[in-house]
Amino acid sequence: MAEVSDRTKADGEKVEGAEAATKDAQKPKKEKPKKEPKQKPQQQQAKKKNEDAALIGITVPKEEDLAGWYGEVLAKGEFLEYSDVPGCYIINPSSYAVWEYIVDFLNKKIKSIGVRNCYFPLFISEAHLQKEKDHLEGFEAEVAWVTHGGKEKLPSRLAIRPTSETAMYPYYAKKIRSHRDLPLRLNQWNNVVRWEFKHAMPFLRSREFLWQEAGASEEVRQVLDFYAAVYEELLAVPVVKGVKTENEKFAGAYYTTTIEGFVPSTGRGIQAGTSHCLGQHFSKMFGITVEDPSSTKESEKKDRLHVWQNSWGFTTRSIGVMVLVHSDNKGLVLPPRVAEVQCIIVTVGLTAKTSSEDRTRINKETEAIKTVLIEAGTRAEIDTREGYTPGYKFNEHELKGVPLRLEFGPKDSEKHQVTTSRRDQEGKGSVPITELNTAIPKLLEQIQSDMFNKAAAEYKEHRVLITNWDDFVPALNQKNVCLIPHCLGSACEDTIKDKSKRIAQTGDSPEDSRAPSMGAKSLCIPDAQPEGGVSEGTKCLNPECGEKAKTYVLFGRSY
């Protein structure tokens, strides 16, 4: 994805293109040149900022170029900055705050089931990483290697962790000696490096990202419920829970459970989080064993048993999913529960004619409103900047996705109210000042609920049941994901992916530029199957297969 190099900021950076055209349009006609009155520095500054206001907004429509729109929304909404290392990004405070709310939420959940946090080294020895060949094969192309320490070449390469199973399990082998040592539940919050080369996309596909990764011995499904709760309760993003097919499961896993999201603007699915049952695969590789507890006498001593394990991880990809699902052509749209600032207060109606006494009174009342909101548990701020019009401030806070704006001025003061404006929908309302401490928290929760319900309705509408192959590709082209009867054969999946690649654009709706050549792959085997499941005798949807269908599988183009 191309970087947005012409980002315009409100701090007076030089702007070309659109601003130049605007200035040309405002030039006086040559016939009778008039000498403009000399402006005061404050007037010049205000004029410059007003011109900038029209340029700091989103210039690429989401419907026409999702990648270009996404880059602008993140950069201009101050969610991230680009670094000098391709594929690596600076996570700004406002987006890091979203991650902190996720971390706090998940920490409470996983600690409630006995999981303890720890930390393992960033570097993994080549010997440990190569010990499990199937596992390494899944990451080999993405592993970044350290070959030198200072000027000296290392005797053996060190991998920068792409994932930590092979770093954690030698430790597990030392700690677990008896069945009494089970379960061992450890989690770590860290960064991971995967030298991803295909179409880097901030948060969704980057060379470095943040996550939690845990290695434990049970609770695969329970953790998947935790992950679904992060999306649905915090990020207001609906997901489908299910199991990955053999083709799509985690390298080395016995099975993989997943939650799958959906991006309505492109009709593509997106993997939102996974939890894996590893079986005894890794315990056999790393010698994680316990004595057989059924042995009662020394003479009956039995072979040691290899433990069963699971692993699960949740990443900053979730932030990108949230942005893609909710944000619009005005900028970010943030769910209140994860917004760094839930409510921005902007004073209005103060002009050059406003007396200093009235100005002071309005400012004091505005501070009092903020205090009430903070005491009620609302993360509120006042935009006190001078030299910016209220309209400029409105646009900027919309760009940043602040869920709720309160406007307060002399007329509001007379009516003992504040004017409200929600980021997620058009229109304004009002709230009596005496009800602020209850009405605003309630309104924020309503915004959270409405955002989820809107996204859930879109996902449901675009999840279609297909039983005839001739309807499959047209449904994909209409930006749907498809539930199809399938045999669960790996080769059959590959065939469907190849057959569903689009040769040419159909219809008039614009779409992501890479979608036409992208075939549909299996997203998951949903836990919630159509009523009655697959009927007896139903064939796999793939016309070249001929096998009996075993279950319904969700297929779609995906990120």
Coordinates of C-alpha atoms in Angstrom, one line a residue:
M1 CA 0.0 0.0 0.0
A2 CA 1.4 3.4 -1.0
E3 CA 2.2 5.7 1.9
V4 CA 0.3 8.9 2.3
S5 CA 3.2 11.4 1.7
D6 CA 1.1 14.5 1.2
R7 CA -0.5 14.5 4.6
T8 CA -1.6 18.0 5.5
K9 CA -1.5 19.1 9.1
A10 CA -3.0 21.9 10.9
D11 CA 0.3 23.2 12.2
G12 CA 1.1 25.1 9.0
E13 CA 3.1 22.7 6.9
K14 CA 3.5 23.7 3.2
V15 CA 0.6 22.4 1.1
E16 CA 0.4 22.0 -2.6
G17 CA -2.3 20.8 -5.0
A18 CA -5.7 21.3 -3.6
E19 CA -4.7 24.3 -1.4
A20 CA -3.0 26.0 -4.4
A21 CA -6.1 25.5 -6.5
T22 CA -8.2 27.0 -3.7
K23 CA -6.0 30.0 -3.4
D24 CA -6.1 30.5 -7.2
A25 CA -9.8 30.5 -7.1
Q26 CA -9.8 33.2 -4.5
K27 CA -7.5 35.6 -6.4
P28 CA -9.2 38.9 -7.4
K29 CA -9.8 39.6 -11.1
K30 CA -7.0 41.2 -13.0
E31 CA -9.2 44.0 -14.5
K32 CA -9.3 46.1 -11.4
P33 CA -6.6 45.1 -9.0
K34 CA -7.4 46.2 -5.6
K35 CA -5.0 46.6 -2.7
E36 CA -6.2 44.4 0.1
P37 CA -6.1 45.9 3.5
K38 CA -3.2 44.7 5.6
Q39 CA -4.2 41.9 7.9
K40 CA -3.1 41.6 11.4
P41 CA -1.0 38.5 12.2
Q42 CA -3.9 36.9 14.1
Q43 CA -6.2 37.3 11.1
Q44 CA -3.6 35.9 8.8
Q45 CA -3.1 32.9 11.1
A46 CA -6.9 32.3 11.4
K47 CA -7.2 32.5 7.6
K48 CA -4.4 30.0 7.1
K49 CA -6.0 27.6 9.5
N50 CA -9.4 27.9 7.9
E51 CA -7.8 27.0 4.5
D52 CA -6.1 24.0 6.1
A53 CA -9.4 22.8 7.6
A54 CA -10.6 21.9 4.1
L55 CA -7.5 19.9 3.4
I56 CA -6.8 17.9 6.5
G57 CA -9.9 15.7 5.8
I58 CA -10.0 12.4 3.9
T59 CA -9.5 12.9 0.2
V60 CA -9.8 9.2 -0.9
P61 CA -13.4 7.7 -0.7
K62 CA -13.6 4.4 1.1
E63 CA -15.8 3.0 -1.7
E64 CA -13.3 3.8 -4.4
D65 CA -9.9 2.9 -3.0
L66 CA -10.0 1.1 0.4
A67 CA -6.2 0.9 0.7
G68 CA -5.7 4.6 0.0
W69 CA -8.6 5.5 2.3
Y70 CA -7.3 3.3 5.1
G71 CA -3.8 4.9 4.9
E72 CA -5.3 8.4 5.1
V73 CA -7.7 7.6 7.9
L74 CA -4.9 6.1 10.1
A75 CA -2.4 8.9 9.3
K76 CA -4.7 11.9 9.4
G77 CA -6.6 10.5 12.4
E78 CA -3.3 10.4 14.2
F79 CA -3.5 6.6 14.8
L80 CA 0.0 5.9 13.4
E81 CA 3.0 7.3 11.7
Y82 CA 5.3 5.7 9.1
S83 CA 8.8 4.8 10.1
D84 CA 11.9 4.5 7.9
V85 CA 11.7 0.7 8.0
P86 CA 9.1 -0.5 5.4
G87 CA 6.4 -2.5 7.0
C88 CA 7.1 -1.1 10.5
Y89 CA 4.9 1.6 12.0
I90 CA 4.8 4.0 14.9
I91 CA 1.7 3.4 17.0
N92 CA 0.5 6.8 18.3
P93 CA -1.0 7.3 21.8
S94 CA -4.6 7.3 20.6
S95 CA -4.3 3.9 18.9
Y96 CA -2.0 2.5 21.7
A97 CA -4.8 3.5 24.1
V98 CA -7.1 1.1 22.2
W99 CA -4.5 -1.6 22.7
E100 CA -4.3 -0.8 26.4
Y101 CA -8.0 -1.3 26.9
I102 CA -7.8 -4.6 25.1
V103 CA -4.9 -5.7 27.3
D104 CA -6.7 -4.7 30.5
F105 CA -9.8 -6.5 29.4
L106 CA -8.0 -9.7 28.4
N107 CA -5.7 -9.7 31.4
K108 CA -8.8 -9.8 33.7
K109 CA -10.3 -12.6 31.7
I110 CA -7.2 -14.9 31.5
K111 CA -6.1 -14.3 35.1
S112 CA -9.6 -15.4 36.2
I113 CA -8.8 -18.9 34.9
G114 CA -5.4 -19.1 36.5
V115 CA -3.2 -17.8 33.7
R116 CA 0.0 -16.0 34.9
N117 CA 2.0 -13.4 32.9
C118 CA 5.7 -13.8 32.2
Y119 CA 8.2 -12.9 29.5
F120 CA 10.5 -15.0 27.3
P121 CA 13.5 -13.7 25.3
L122 CA 13.1 -12.0 21.9
F123 CA 15.7 -14.3 20.4
I124 CA 15.3 -18.0 19.6
S125 CA 18.2 -20.3 18.8
E126 CA 18.3 -21.8 15.4
A127 CA 18.5 -25.2 16.9
H128 CA 15.2 -24.8 18.9
L129 CA 13.4 -23.2 16.0
Q130 CA 14.4 -26.0 13.6
K131 CA 13.5 -28.7 16.1
E132 CA 9.9 -28.7 14.9
K133 CA 10.1 -28.8 11.1
D134 CA 6.4 -28.6 10.4
H135 CA 6.1 -25.6 12.6
L136 CA 9.2 -23.9 11.1
E137 CA 7.9 -24.5 7.6
G138 CA 4.8 -22.4 8.4
F139 CA 7.0 -19.4 9.3
E140 CA 10.3 -20.0 7.5
A141 CA 9.8 -17.3 4.8
E142 CA 9.0 -14.7 7.5
V143 CA 11.7 -15.3 10.0
A144 CA 14.2 -12.5 10.5
W145 CA 17.7 -13.6 11.5
V146 CA 20.4 -12.0 13.6
T147 CA 23.8 -13.0 12.1
H148 CA 26.2 -10.5 13.8
G149 CA 26.8 -9.2 17.3
G150 CA 28.5 -5.8 16.7
K151 CA 31.2 -6.5 14.2
E152 CA 31.6 -10.2 14.9
K153 CA 29.7 -13.0 13.2
L154 CA 27.7 -15.2 15.6
P155 CA 28.6 -18.9 15.7
S156 CA 24.9 -19.7 14.9
R157 CA 22.1 -17.5 13.8
L158 CA 19.4 -16.2 16.2
A159 CA 15.8 -15.9 15.1
I160 CA 13.8 -12.9 16.1
R161 CA 10.7 -14.6 17.4
P162 CA 7.9 -15.1 14.8
T163 CA 6.0 -16.9 17.6
S164 CA 7.3 -18.4 20.8
E165 CA 6.3 -22.0 21.0
T166 CA 9.8 -23.1 20.5
A167 CA 11.1 -20.6 23.0
M168 CA 8.7 -21.5 25.7
Y169 CA 8.6 -25.3 25.5
P170 CA 12.1 -26.1 26.7
Y171 CA 11.2 -24.2 29.8
Y172 CA 8.0 -26.2 30.1
A173 CA 10.0 -29.5 29.9
K174 CA 12.0 -28.4 32.9
K175 CA 9.1 -27.2 35.0
I176 CA 6.7 -30.0 34.3
R177 CA 7.9 -33.3 35.8
S178 CA 4.7 -34.7 37.5
H179 CA 1.0 -34.6 36.8
R180 CA 0.9 -32.4 40.0
D181 CA 2.6 -29.7 38.0
L182 CA -0.3 -29.4 35.6
P183 CA -1.9 -27.3 34.4
L184 CA 0.9 -24.8 33.7
R185 CA -0.7 -21.7 32.3
L186 CA 1.6 -18.9 31.1
N187 CA 1.0 -15.9 29.0
Q188 CA 3.3 -13.1 27.7
W189 CA 2.6 -9.7 26.1
N190 CA 5.3 -8.9 23.6
N191 CA 6.2 -8.0 20.1
V192 CA 6.7 -10.3 17.2
V193 CA 8.6 -9.9 13.9
R194 CA 7.5 -11.7 10.7
W195 CA 9.3 -10.4 7.7
E196 CA 6.1 -10.1 5.7
F197 CA 6.7 -9.0 2.1
K198 CA 3.3 -9.2 0.5
H199 CA 1.4 -5.9 0.5
A200 CA 2.2 -4.5 4.0
M201 CA -0.9 -2.9 5.6
P202 CA -0.7 -1.2 8.9
F203 CA -2.1 -3.2 11.8
L204 CA -3.4 -5.9 9.5
R205 CA -0.1 -7.1 7.9
S206 CA 3.1 -5.6 9.2
R207 CA 6.6 -6.8 9.9
E208 CA 6.3 -6.2 13.6
F209 CA 3.2 -6.3 15.7
L210 CA 2.1 -6.5 19.4
W211 CA 0.2 -9.5 20.8
Q212 CA -0.2 -11.8 23.7
E213 CA 0.7 -15.5 23.3
A214 CA 0.0 -18.2 25.8
G215 CA 0.9 -21.8 26.2
A216 CA -1.3 -23.8 28.5
S217 CA -3.0 -27.2 28.7
E218 CA -6.7 -26.6 28.3
E219 CA -9.3 -23.8 27.8
V220 CA -9.0 -23.6 24.0
R221 CA -12.7 -22.8 23.6
Q222 CA -12.9 -20.6 26.7
V223 CA -10.2 -18.4 25.4
L224 CA -11.9 -18.1 22.0
D225 CA -14.9 -16.8 23.8
F226 CA -12.7 -14.2 25.5
Y227 CA -11.4 -13.1 22.1
A228 CA -14.9 -12.8 20.7
A229 CA -15.8 -10.7 23.7
V230 CA -13.0 -8.3 22.9
Y231 CA -14.4 -7.7 19.4
E232 CA -18.1 -7.6 20.3
E233 CA -18.0 -5.9 23.7
L234 CA -15.1 -3.5 23.2
L235 CA -14.6 -3.0 19.5
A236 CA -18.3 -3.4 18.5
V237 CA -17.3 -5.8 15.7
P238 CA -19.3 -9.0 15.1
V239 CA -17.4 -12.2 14.6
V240 CA -18.2 -15.8 13.6
K241 CA -16.8 -18.5 15.8
G242 CA -15.6 -21.8 14.3
V243 CA -12.8 -24.2 13.5
K244 CA -10.2 -23.9 10.8
T245 CA -10.0 -26.6 8.1
E246 CA -6.9 -28.7 7.7
N247 CA -5.6 -26.4 5.0
E248 CA -5.9 -23.3 7.2
K249 CA -5.0 -24.5 10.7
F250 CA -1.9 -23.4 12.5
A251 CA 1.3 -25.2 11.5
G252 CA 1.8 -28.1 13.9
A253 CA -1.7 -27.8 15.6
Y254 CA -4.1 -30.7 16.2
Y255 CA -6.9 -28.3 15.5
T256 CA -7.4 -24.5 15.4
T257 CA -10.4 -22.5 16.5
T258 CA -11.0 -19.1 15.1
I259 CA -13.1 -16.0 15.1
E260 CA -13.7 -14.5 11.7
G261 CA -14.6 -10.9 11.0
F262 CA -16.0 -9.2 7.9
V263 CA -15.2 -5.9 6.0
P264 CA -18.4 -4.8 4.3
S265 CA -16.8 -2.3 2.0
T266 CA -14.9 -5.0 0.1
G267 CA -16.9 -8.1 1.1
R268 CA -13.8 -9.8 2.4
G269 CA -13.4 -11.9 5.5
I270 CA -10.6 -11.3 8.0
Q271 CA -9.2 -13.6 10.6
A272 CA -9.7 -11.9 14.0
G273 CA -8.1 -14.3 16.5
T274 CA -7.2 -17.9 16.9
S275 CA -6.8 -20.5 19.7
H276 CA -5.0 -23.8 19.0
C277 CA -5.1 -27.2 20.4
L278 CA -1.6 -28.5 19.8
G279 CA -2.3 -32.1 21.0
Q280 CA 1.0 -33.8 22.0
H281 CA 2.9 -32.6 18.9
F282 CA 5.2 -30.1 20.7
S283 CA 5.4 -32.1 23.9
K284 CA 6.9 -35.0 22.0
M285 CA 9.4 -32.7 20.3
F286 CA 10.5 -31.0 23.5
G287 CA 10.1 -33.9 25.9
I288 CA 7.4 -32.4 28.1
T289 CA 6.3 -35.5 30.0
V290 CA 4.8 -36.6 33.3
E291 CA 4.7 -39.8 35.2
D292 CA 1.6 -41.9 34.6
P293 CA -0.6 -41.2 37.6
S294 CA -2.2 -44.6 37.2
S295 CA 1.0 -46.3 38.3
T296 CA 0.4 -47.4 41.9
K297 CA 3.5 -49.5 42.6
E298 CA 7.1 -49.2 41.7
S299 CA 6.9 -52.6 39.9
E300 CA 4.0 -51.2 37.8
K301 CA 5.8 -48.2 36.6
K302 CA 4.6 -47.2 33.2
D303 CA 6.0 -45.1 30.4
R304 CA 5.9 -41.3 31.0
L305 CA 3.0 -39.5 29.3
H306 CA 3.4 -36.6 26.9
V307 CA 1.2 -33.7 28.0
W308 CA -1.5 -32.1 25.8
Q309 CA -1.1 -28.4 25.1
N310 CA -2.7 -25.4 23.6
S311 CA -1.6 -22.0 22.5
W312 CA -3.5 -18.8 21.7
G313 CA -2.7 -15.3 20.6
F314 CA -4.5 -11.9 20.1
T315 CA -2.8 -9.1 18.1
T316 CA -3.0 -5.4 17.2
R317 CA -4.6 -6.6 14.0
S318 CA -7.8 -6.1 15.9
I319 CA -7.3 -2.3 15.8
G320 CA -7.1 -2.5 12.0
V321 CA -10.3 -4.6 11.8
M322 CA -12.1 -2.1 14.0
V323 CA -11.0 0.8 11.7
L324 CA -12.1 -1.0 8.5
V325 CA -15.5 -2.0 9.9
H326 CA -16.5 1.3 11.5
S327 CA -14.7 4.3 10.0
D328 CA -16.0 6.4 7.1
N329 CA -15.1 9.2 4.7
K330 CA -14.9 11.7 7.5
G331 CA -12.2 9.7 9.3
L332 CA -12.1 7.4 12.2
V333 CA -15.2 6.2 14.1
L334 CA -14.2 4.8 17.5
P335 CA -16.4 2.7 19.8
P336 CA -16.7 4.6 23.2
R337 CA -15.3 1.8 25.3
V338 CA -11.9 1.9 23.6
A339 CA -11.7 5.6 22.7
E340 CA -8.9 7.5 24.5
V341 CA -11.3 10.6 24.6
Q342 CA -14.9 9.6 24.7
C343 CA -16.3 13.1 24.8
I344 CA -14.9 16.4 23.5
I345 CA -16.3 19.7 24.7
V346 CA -16.2 22.6 22.3
T347 CA -17.3 26.2 23.2
V348 CA -19.4 27.9 20.6
G349 CA -21.0 31.3 20.1
L350 CA -18.1 33.3 21.5
T351 CA -17.3 36.2 19.1
A352 CA -15.3 39.4 19.1
K353 CA -18.4 41.1 20.6
T354 CA -18.6 38.7 23.5
S355 CA -17.6 40.5 26.7
S356 CA -14.7 39.3 28.8
E357 CA -17.1 38.7 31.7
D358 CA -19.4 36.4 29.5
R359 CA -16.3 34.7 28.0
T360 CA -14.9 33.9 31.5
R361 CA -18.3 32.7 32.7
I362 CA -18.8 30.3 29.7
N363 CA -15.3 29.0 30.2
K364 CA -15.9 28.3 33.9
E365 CA -19.2 26.6 33.2
T366 CA -17.5 24.5 30.5
E367 CA -14.9 23.4 33.0
A368 CA -17.6 22.5 35.5
I369 CA -19.3 20.4 32.8
K370 CA -16.0 18.5 32.2
T371 CA -15.6 17.9 36.0
V372 CA -19.1 16.4 36.2
L373 CA -18.4 14.1 33.3
I374 CA -15.0 12.9 34.6
E375 CA -16.6 12.2 38.0
A376 CA -19.3 10.2 36.2
G377 CA -16.5 8.0 34.7
T378 CA -16.5 9.6 31.2
R379 CA -13.1 10.4 29.6
A380 CA -13.8 14.0 28.6
E381 CA -11.6 16.9 27.4
I382 CA -12.2 20.5 26.4
D383 CA -10.7 21.9 23.2
T384 CA -9.4 25.2 24.5
R385 CA -7.2 26.1 21.6
E386 CA -7.5 29.7 20.4
G387 CA -7.4 30.8 16.8
Y388 CA -9.4 27.9 15.6
T389 CA -13.1 28.2 14.7
P390 CA -15.6 25.7 16.2
G391 CA -16.2 24.3 12.7
Y392 CA -12.5 23.5 12.4
K393 CA -12.5 21.8 15.7
F394 CA -15.6 19.8 14.8
N395 CA -14.0 18.5 11.7
E396 CA -10.7 17.6 13.4
H397 CA -12.4 15.7 16.2
E398 CA -14.6 13.9 13.7
L399 CA -11.4 12.9 11.8
K400 CA -10.0 11.5 15.1
G401 CA -13.1 9.5 15.7
V402 CA -14.1 11.0 19.1
P403 CA -17.5 9.3 19.8
L404 CA -19.4 12.2 21.2
R405 CA -19.1 16.0 20.9
L406 CA -20.7 18.5 23.3
E407 CA -21.2 22.1 22.2
F408 CA -21.7 24.7 24.8
G409 CA -22.1 28.5 24.4
P410 CA -24.2 31.4 25.6
K411 CA -27.4 30.1 24.2
D412 CA -26.9 26.7 25.7
S413 CA -26.0 28.4 29.1
E414 CA -29.3 30.3 29.0
K415 CA -31.2 27.0 28.3
H416 CA -29.2 25.1 31.0
Q417 CA -28.2 22.4 28.4
V418 CA -25.5 21.1 26.2
T419 CA -25.8 20.3 22.5
T420 CA -24.8 16.8 21.6
S421 CA -23.4 15.4 18.3
R422 CA -22.6 11.7 17.8
R423 CA -19.8 10.6 15.6
D424 CA -21.5 7.5 14.4
Q425 CA -24.6 9.2 12.9
E426 CA -25.8 12.6 11.7
G427 CA -27.9 15.0 13.7
K428 CA -27.8 16.8 17.0
G429 CA -29.5 16.5 20.3
S430 CA -29.5 18.2 23.7
V431 CA -29.0 17.1 27.3
P432 CA -30.0 19.2 30.4
I433 CA -27.0 20.1 32.5
T434 CA -28.6 18.6 35.6
E435 CA -28.7 15.2 33.9
L436 CA -25.1 15.1 32.5
N437 CA -23.8 12.7 35.0
T438 CA -26.3 10.0 33.9
A439 CA -27.4 10.9 30.4
I440 CA -23.9 11.1 28.9
P441 CA -22.6 7.7 30.1
K442 CA -26.0 6.3 28.9
L443 CA -25.6 7.9 25.5
L444 CA -22.1 6.6 25.1
E445 CA -23.3 3.1 25.8
Q446 CA -26.1 3.6 23.3
I447 CA -23.5 4.6 20.7
Q448 CA -21.5 1.5 21.5
S449 CA -24.6 -0.7 21.1
D450 CA -25.7 1.0 17.9
M451 CA -22.3 0.6 16.3
F452 CA -22.3 -3.1 17.0
N453 CA -25.9 -3.6 15.9
K454 CA -25.2 -1.8 12.6
A455 CA -22.1 -3.9 11.9
A456 CA -23.8 -7.1 12.9
A457 CA -26.7 -6.5 10.6
E458 CA -24.3 -5.9 7.7
Y459 CA -22.4 -9.1 8.4
K460 CA -25.6 -11.1 8.7
E461 CA -26.9 -9.7 5.4
H462 CA -23.7 -10.6 3.6
R463 CA -23.4 -14.1 5.0
V464 CA -25.3 -16.1 2.4
L465 CA -26.1 -19.8 2.0
I466 CA -25.2 -21.2 -1.4
T467 CA -26.1 -24.7 -2.6
N468 CA -25.5 -24.2 -6.3
W469 CA -22.0 -23.6 -7.8
D470 CA -23.4 -21.2 -10.4
D471 CA -24.4 -18.9 -7.6
F472 CA -21.1 -19.0 -5.8
V473 CA -18.9 -16.6 -7.7
P474 CA -21.7 -14.1 -8.4
A475 CA -22.4 -14.1 -4.6
L476 CA -18.7 -13.4 -3.9
N477 CA -18.7 -10.6 -6.6
Q478 CA -21.6 -9.0 -4.7
K479 CA -19.4 -8.7 -1.6
N480 CA -20.6 -11.7 0.3
V481 CA -19.0 -14.5 2.2
C482 CA -20.7 -17.9 1.5
L483 CA -21.8 -20.8 3.5
I484 CA -21.4 -23.9 1.3
P485 CA -21.8 -27.6 1.8
H486 CA -18.2 -29.1 1.6
C487 CA -16.4 -32.4 1.8
L488 CA -13.5 -30.9 3.9
G489 CA -11.0 -32.2 1.4
S490 CA -7.8 -30.1 1.2
A491 CA -7.4 -30.6 -2.6
C492 CA -11.0 -29.6 -3.1
E493 CA -10.4 -26.4 -1.2
D494 CA -7.6 -25.5 -3.5
T495 CA -9.8 -26.2 -6.5
I496 CA -12.5 -23.9 -5.2
K497 CA -9.9 -21.1 -4.6
D498 CA -8.6 -21.5 -8.1
K499 CA -12.1 -21.7 -9.8
S500 CA -13.4 -18.6 -7.9
K501 CA -10.7 -16.2 -9.1
R502 CA -12.3 -13.5 -11.0
I503 CA -11.1 -12.9 -14.5
A504 CA -12.9 -9.6 -15.0
Q505 CA -14.9 -7.1 -13.1
T506 CA -18.6 -7.6 -13.2
G507 CA -21.1 -4.9 -12.2
D508 CA -20.5 -1.3 -11.6
S509 CA -19.5 -1.2 -8.0
P510 CA -15.8 -0.2 -7.3
E511 CA -13.7 -2.5 -5.2
D512 CA -10.3 -3.2 -3.9
S513 CA -7.8 -3.5 -6.7
R514 CA -6.5 -6.9 -5.7
A515 CA -9.9 -8.6 -5.4
P516 CA -10.4 -9.6 -9.0
S517 CA -7.5 -12.1 -9.0
M518 CA -8.3 -13.4 -5.5
G519 CA -10.0 -16.7 -5.1
A520 CA -12.2 -17.6 -2.1
K521 CA -10.6 -19.7 0.6
S522 CA -12.2 -21.4 3.6
L523 CA -12.6 -19.0 6.5
C524 CA -13.9 -21.5 9.1
I525 CA -16.3 -24.3 9.8
P526 CA -18.8 -22.2 11.8
D527 CA -20.0 -23.4 15.1
A528 CA -23.5 -22.2 14.2
Q529 CA -24.6 -24.3 11.3
P530 CA -27.7 -23.8 9.2
E531 CA -30.7 -25.5 10.9
G532 CA -30.6 -29.2 10.4
G533 CA -27.0 -29.2 9.1
V534 CA -26.1 -30.8 5.8
S535 CA -28.9 -33.1 4.5
E536 CA -28.2 -36.7 3.8
G537 CA -26.9 -37.2 0.3
T538 CA -25.9 -33.6 -0.2
K539 CA -22.8 -33.3 -2.5
C540 CA -19.9 -31.0 -2.0
L541 CA -20.6 -27.7 -3.8
N542 CA -17.4 -28.0 -6.0
P543 CA -18.7 -29.5 -9.3
E544 CA -15.4 -31.2 -9.9
C545 CA -15.5 -33.0 -6.5
G546 CA -18.4 -35.4 -6.4
E547 CA -17.8 -36.3 -2.7
K548 CA -20.5 -36.1 0.0
A549 CA -20.6 -32.9 1.9
K550 CA -19.7 -33.3 5.6
T551 CA -20.6 -29.8 6.9
Y552 CA -21.2 -26.2 5.9
V553 CA -18.0 -24.2 5.6
L554 CA -17.7 -20.4 5.4
F555 CA -15.8 -19.4 2.2
G556 CA -14.8 -15.9 1.1
R557 CA -12.2 -13.7 -0.3
S558 CA -10.1 -12.5 2.7
Y559 CA -7.2 -10.4 4.0

